[in-house]
């Protein structure tokens, strides 16, 4: 079987589902889960023409592995910031949506000087949380779970 066809094992499922259960009890986290889930279910990116365009950010699309790299325009050129993805993700649109959520969190599509510093403690925590939520939502979807199936 191809890796994307195999279901995640218990070692991967348990922490992902635990994170989603914890997120359901936190309104801010649950909002993010819902947004990622909507993007996974209802947004489609099948062609590079559909990829969101930014003036001060760029998305590197890895279509085969369903990953999105996020780059920020700095004085030296574009610098890789992070990437979003999940081995079991069925739709790259969720990863592109996560990138948009992060861009909005740090200040939007603006020059680097007008954005929150990427090494700011709050920004780092948000990025870590968002990255883990992307994985968890992708894993839950691969298991056929809906958001209603997540119990506190």
PDB file of C-alpha atoms in Angstrom:
ATOM      1  CA  UNK A   1       0.000   0.000   0.000  1.00  0.00           C
ATOM      2  CA  UNK A   2       1.023   3.567  -0.589  1.00  0.00           C
ATOM      3  CA  UNK A   3       1.718   5.491   2.660  1.00  0.00           C
ATOM      4  CA  UNK A   4      -1.290   7.775   2.077  1.00  0.00           C
ATOM      5  CA  UNK A   5      -3.568   4.707   1.823  1.00  0.00           C
ATOM      6  CA  UNK A   6      -2.487   3.177   5.124  1.00  0.00           C
ATOM      7  CA  UNK A   7      -4.220   4.294   8.268  1.00  0.00           C
ATOM      8  CA  UNK A   8      -2.134   5.838  11.033  1.00  0.00           C
ATOM      9  CA  UNK A   9      -1.174   3.419  13.795  1.00  0.00           C
ATOM     10  CA  UNK A  10      -2.284   3.693  17.417  1.00  0.00           C
ATOM     11  CA  UNK A  11       0.981   5.423  18.373  1.00  0.00           C
ATOM     12  CA  UNK A  12       0.033   8.280  16.031  1.00  0.00           C
ATOM     13  CA  UNK A  13      -3.743   8.187  16.485  1.00  0.00           C
ATOM     14  CA  UNK A  14      -3.815   8.496  20.268  1.00  0.00           C
ATOM     15  CA  UNK A  15      -1.957  11.825  20.654  1.00  0.00           C
ATOM     16  CA  UNK A  16      -3.810  13.329  17.681  1.00  0.00           C
ATOM     17  CA  UNK A  17      -7.226  12.387  19.031  1.00  0.00           C
ATOM     18  CA  UNK A  18      -6.224  13.514  22.533  1.00  0.00           C
ATOM     19  CA  UNK A  19      -5.248  16.916  21.102  1.00  0.00           C
ATOM     20  CA  UNK A  20      -8.586  17.222  19.329  1.00  0.00           C
ATOM     21  CA  UNK A  21     -10.477  16.326  22.523  1.00  0.00           C
ATOM     22  CA  UNK A  22      -8.501  18.951  24.451  1.00  0.00           C
ATOM     23  CA  UNK A  23      -9.110  21.471  21.673  1.00  0.00           C
ATOM     24  CA  UNK A  24     -12.861  20.955  21.849  1.00  0.00           C
ATOM     25  CA  UNK A  25     -12.780  22.261  25.423  1.00  0.00           C
ATOM     26  CA  UNK A  26     -10.898  25.417  24.333  1.00  0.00           C
ATOM     27  CA  UNK A  27     -12.986  27.769  22.145  1.00  0.00           C
ATOM     28  CA  UNK A  28      -9.976  29.334  20.392  1.00  0.00           C
ATOM     29  CA  UNK A  29      -8.392  25.980  19.588  1.00  0.00           C
ATOM     30  CA  UNK A  30     -11.723  24.509  18.505  1.00  0.00           C
ATOM     31  CA  UNK A  31     -12.256  27.461  16.137  1.00  0.00           C
ATOM     32  CA  UNK A  32      -8.946  26.573  14.474  1.00  0.00           C
ATOM     33  CA  UNK A  33      -9.913  22.899  14.245  1.00  0.00           C
ATOM     34  CA  UNK A  34     -13.219  23.848  12.608  1.00  0.00           C
ATOM     35  CA  UNK A  35     -11.508  26.171  10.115  1.00  0.00           C
ATOM     36  CA  UNK A  36      -8.960  23.513   9.150  1.00  0.00           C
ATOM     37  CA  UNK A  37     -11.690  20.890   8.851  1.00  0.00           C
ATOM     38  CA  UNK A  38     -13.769  23.166   6.578  1.00  0.00           C
ATOM     39  CA  UNK A  39     -10.752  23.736   4.345  1.00  0.00           C
ATOM     40  CA  UNK A  40     -10.072  20.002   4.224  1.00  0.00           C
ATOM     41  CA  UNK A  41     -13.659  19.149   3.305  1.00  0.00           C
ATOM     42  CA  UNK A  42     -14.794  22.049   1.128  1.00  0.00           C
ATOM     43  CA  UNK A  43     -11.814  23.812  -0.437  1.00  0.00           C
ATOM     44  CA  UNK A  44      -9.998  22.247  -3.350  1.00  0.00           C
ATOM     45  CA  UNK A  45      -6.602  23.112  -4.743  1.00  0.00           C
ATOM     46  CA  UNK A  46      -5.848  21.048  -7.800  1.00  0.00           C
ATOM     47  CA  UNK A  47      -3.809  23.435  -9.900  1.00  0.00           C
ATOM     48  CA  UNK A  48      -1.092  25.997  -9.272  1.00  0.00           C
ATOM     49  CA  UNK A  49      -3.397  28.698 -10.692  1.00  0.00           C
ATOM     50  CA  UNK A  50      -5.618  28.224  -7.624  1.00  0.00           C
ATOM     51  CA  UNK A  51      -2.811  28.738  -5.099  1.00  0.00           C
ATOM     52  CA  UNK A  52      -3.248  31.932  -3.056  1.00  0.00           C
ATOM     53  CA  UNK A  53      -0.840  34.724  -4.035  1.00  0.00           C
ATOM     54  CA  UNK A  54       0.781  37.108  -1.585  1.00  0.00           C
ATOM     55  CA  UNK A  55       3.088  40.106  -1.950  1.00  0.00           C
ATOM     56  CA  UNK A  56       5.331  39.359   1.038  1.00  0.00           C
ATOM     57  CA  UNK A  57       4.836  35.610   1.448  1.00  0.00           C
ATOM     58  CA  UNK A  58       5.095  32.649  -0.867  1.00  0.00           C
ATOM     59  CA  UNK A  59       3.722  29.123  -0.723  1.00  0.00           C
ATOM     60  CA  UNK A  60       5.763  26.167  -1.934  1.00  0.00           C
ATOM     61  CA  UNK A  61       3.301  23.498  -2.932  1.00  0.00           C
ATOM     62  CA  UNK A  62       4.361  19.875  -2.622  1.00  0.00           C
ATOM     63  CA  UNK A  63       1.436  18.287  -4.439  1.00  0.00           C
ATOM     64  CA  UNK A  64       2.427  14.621  -4.113  1.00  0.00           C
ATOM     65  CA  UNK A  65       2.981  14.690  -0.353  1.00  0.00           C
ATOM     66  CA  UNK A  66       0.222  17.249   0.344  1.00  0.00           C
ATOM     67  CA  UNK A  67       2.571  19.686   2.108  1.00  0.00           C
ATOM     68  CA  UNK A  68       2.821  23.457   1.897  1.00  0.00           C
ATOM     69  CA  UNK A  69       6.020  25.338   2.621  1.00  0.00           C
ATOM     70  CA  UNK A  70       5.673  28.926   3.842  1.00  0.00           C
ATOM     71  CA  UNK A  71       8.291  31.482   2.872  1.00  0.00           C
ATOM     72  CA  UNK A  72       8.540  35.114   3.962  1.00  0.00           C
ATOM     73  CA  UNK A  73       9.997  37.869   1.786  1.00  0.00           C
ATOM     74  CA  UNK A  74      12.930  39.408   3.644  1.00  0.00           C
ATOM     75  CA  UNK A  75      15.805  41.680   2.586  1.00  0.00           C
ATOM     76  CA  UNK A  76      17.896  38.688   1.498  1.00  0.00           C
ATOM     77  CA  UNK A  77      15.002  37.176  -0.500  1.00  0.00           C
ATOM     78  CA  UNK A  78      12.428  34.580   0.444  1.00  0.00           C
ATOM     79  CA  UNK A  79      13.246  32.669   3.635  1.00  0.00           C
ATOM     80  CA  UNK A  80      11.600  29.378   4.612  1.00  0.00           C
ATOM     81  CA  UNK A  81       9.534  29.821   7.781  1.00  0.00           C
ATOM     82  CA  UNK A  82       7.755  26.488   8.182  1.00  0.00           C
ATOM     83  CA  UNK A  83       5.724  23.879   6.402  1.00  0.00           C
ATOM     84  CA  UNK A  84       2.300  22.411   7.035  1.00  0.00           C
ATOM     85  CA  UNK A  85       1.276  18.887   6.191  1.00  0.00           C
ATOM     86  CA  UNK A  86       0.148  15.495   7.337  1.00  0.00           C
ATOM     87  CA  UNK A  87       1.094  12.149   5.858  1.00  0.00           C
ATOM     88  CA  UNK A  88      -2.576  11.144   5.847  1.00  0.00           C
ATOM     89  CA  UNK A  89      -3.929  14.436   4.554  1.00  0.00           C
ATOM     90  CA  UNK A  90      -6.238  13.999   1.560  1.00  0.00           C
ATOM     91  CA  UNK A  91      -6.408  17.647   0.518  1.00  0.00           C
ATOM     92  CA  UNK A  92      -3.548  20.132   0.265  1.00  0.00           C
ATOM     93  CA  UNK A  93      -6.055  22.992   0.666  1.00  0.00           C
ATOM     94  CA  UNK A  94      -6.078  22.474   4.433  1.00  0.00           C
ATOM     95  CA  UNK A  95      -2.317  23.068   4.552  1.00  0.00           C
ATOM     96  CA  UNK A  96      -2.607  26.194   2.396  1.00  0.00           C
ATOM     97  CA  UNK A  97      -5.382  27.424   4.705  1.00  0.00           C
ATOM     98  CA  UNK A  98      -3.129  26.850   7.731  1.00  0.00           C
ATOM     99  CA  UNK A  99      -0.488  29.003   6.037  1.00  0.00           C
ATOM    100  CA  UNK A 100      -3.075  31.751   5.512  1.00  0.00           C
ATOM    101  CA  UNK A 101      -4.119  31.519   9.160  1.00  0.00           C
ATOM    102  CA  UNK A 102      -0.485  31.914  10.236  1.00  0.00           C
ATOM    103  CA  UNK A 103       0.073  34.856   7.883  1.00  0.00           C
ATOM    104  CA  UNK A 104      -2.998  36.567   9.337  1.00  0.00           C
ATOM    105  CA  UNK A 105      -1.813  35.861  12.884  1.00  0.00           C
ATOM    106  CA  UNK A 106       1.558  37.561  12.378  1.00  0.00           C
ATOM    107  CA  UNK A 107       0.014  40.647  10.812  1.00  0.00           C
ATOM    108  CA  UNK A 108      -1.098  39.778   7.311  1.00  0.00           C
ATOM    109  CA  UNK A 109       0.513  40.161   3.917  1.00  0.00           C
ATOM    110  CA  UNK A 110       2.840  42.998   4.932  1.00  0.00           C
ATOM    111  CA  UNK A 111       6.578  43.698   4.856  1.00  0.00           C
ATOM    112  CA  UNK A 112       8.571  41.832   7.499  1.00  0.00           C
ATOM    113  CA  UNK A 113       9.049  45.009   9.571  1.00  0.00           C
ATOM    114  CA  UNK A 114       5.284  45.348   9.995  1.00  0.00           C
ATOM    115  CA  UNK A 115       4.716  41.741  11.082  1.00  0.00           C
ATOM    116  CA  UNK A 116       5.146  40.185  14.490  1.00  0.00           C
ATOM    117  CA  UNK A 117       8.687  38.820  14.853  1.00  0.00           C
ATOM    118  CA  UNK A 118       8.816  35.129  13.954  1.00  0.00           C
ATOM    119  CA  UNK A 119      10.937  34.392  17.031  1.00  0.00           C
ATOM    120  CA  UNK A 120       8.373  35.997  19.361  1.00  0.00           C
ATOM    121  CA  UNK A 121       7.319  33.510  22.055  1.00  0.00           C
ATOM    122  CA  UNK A 122       3.613  33.871  21.245  1.00  0.00           C
ATOM    123  CA  UNK A 123       4.206  33.430  17.494  1.00  0.00           C
ATOM    124  CA  UNK A 124       6.300  30.307  18.076  1.00  0.00           C
ATOM    125  CA  UNK A 125       3.619  28.842  20.358  1.00  0.00           C
ATOM    126  CA  UNK A 126       0.896  29.612  17.817  1.00  0.00           C
ATOM    127  CA  UNK A 127       2.898  28.036  15.004  1.00  0.00           C
ATOM    128  CA  UNK A 128       3.581  24.897  17.058  1.00  0.00           C
ATOM    129  CA  UNK A 129      -0.099  24.602  17.961  1.00  0.00           C
ATOM    130  CA  UNK A 130      -1.300  25.176  14.394  1.00  0.00           C
ATOM    131  CA  UNK A 131       1.166  22.621  13.014  1.00  0.00           C
ATOM    132  CA  UNK A 132      -0.059  19.982  15.458  1.00  0.00           C
ATOM    133  CA  UNK A 133      -3.715  20.787  14.738  1.00  0.00           C
ATOM    134  CA  UNK A 134      -3.134  20.333  10.997  1.00  0.00           C
ATOM    135  CA  UNK A 135      -1.729  16.870  11.670  1.00  0.00           C
ATOM    136  CA  UNK A 136      -4.516  15.966  14.096  1.00  0.00           C
ATOM    137  CA  UNK A 137      -7.308  17.070  11.751  1.00  0.00           C
ATOM    138  CA  UNK A 138      -5.708  15.155   8.872  1.00  0.00           C
ATOM    139  CA  UNK A 139      -5.366  12.028  11.006  1.00  0.00           C
ATOM    140  CA  UNK A 140      -8.966  12.217  12.262  1.00  0.00           C
ATOM    141  CA  UNK A 141     -10.195  12.643   8.694  1.00  0.00           C
ATOM    142  CA  UNK A 142      -8.165   9.650   7.504  1.00  0.00           C
ATOM    143  CA  UNK A 143      -9.919   7.588  10.192  1.00  0.00           C
ATOM    144  CA  UNK A 144     -13.313   8.732   8.924  1.00  0.00           C
ATOM    145  CA  UNK A 145     -14.062  10.781  12.039  1.00  0.00           C
ATOM    146  CA  UNK A 146     -16.195  13.894  11.885  1.00  0.00           C
ATOM    147  CA  UNK A 147     -15.871  16.771  14.317  1.00  0.00           C
ATOM    148  CA  UNK A 148     -19.019  15.513  16.035  1.00  0.00           C
ATOM    149  CA  UNK A 149     -17.219  12.224  16.754  1.00  0.00           C
ATOM    150  CA  UNK A 150     -14.700  14.065  18.966  1.00  0.00           C
ATOM    151  CA  UNK A 151     -15.880  13.839  22.573  1.00  0.00           C
ATOM    152  CA  UNK A 152     -14.520  15.724  25.541  1.00  0.00           C
TER     153      UNK A 152
END
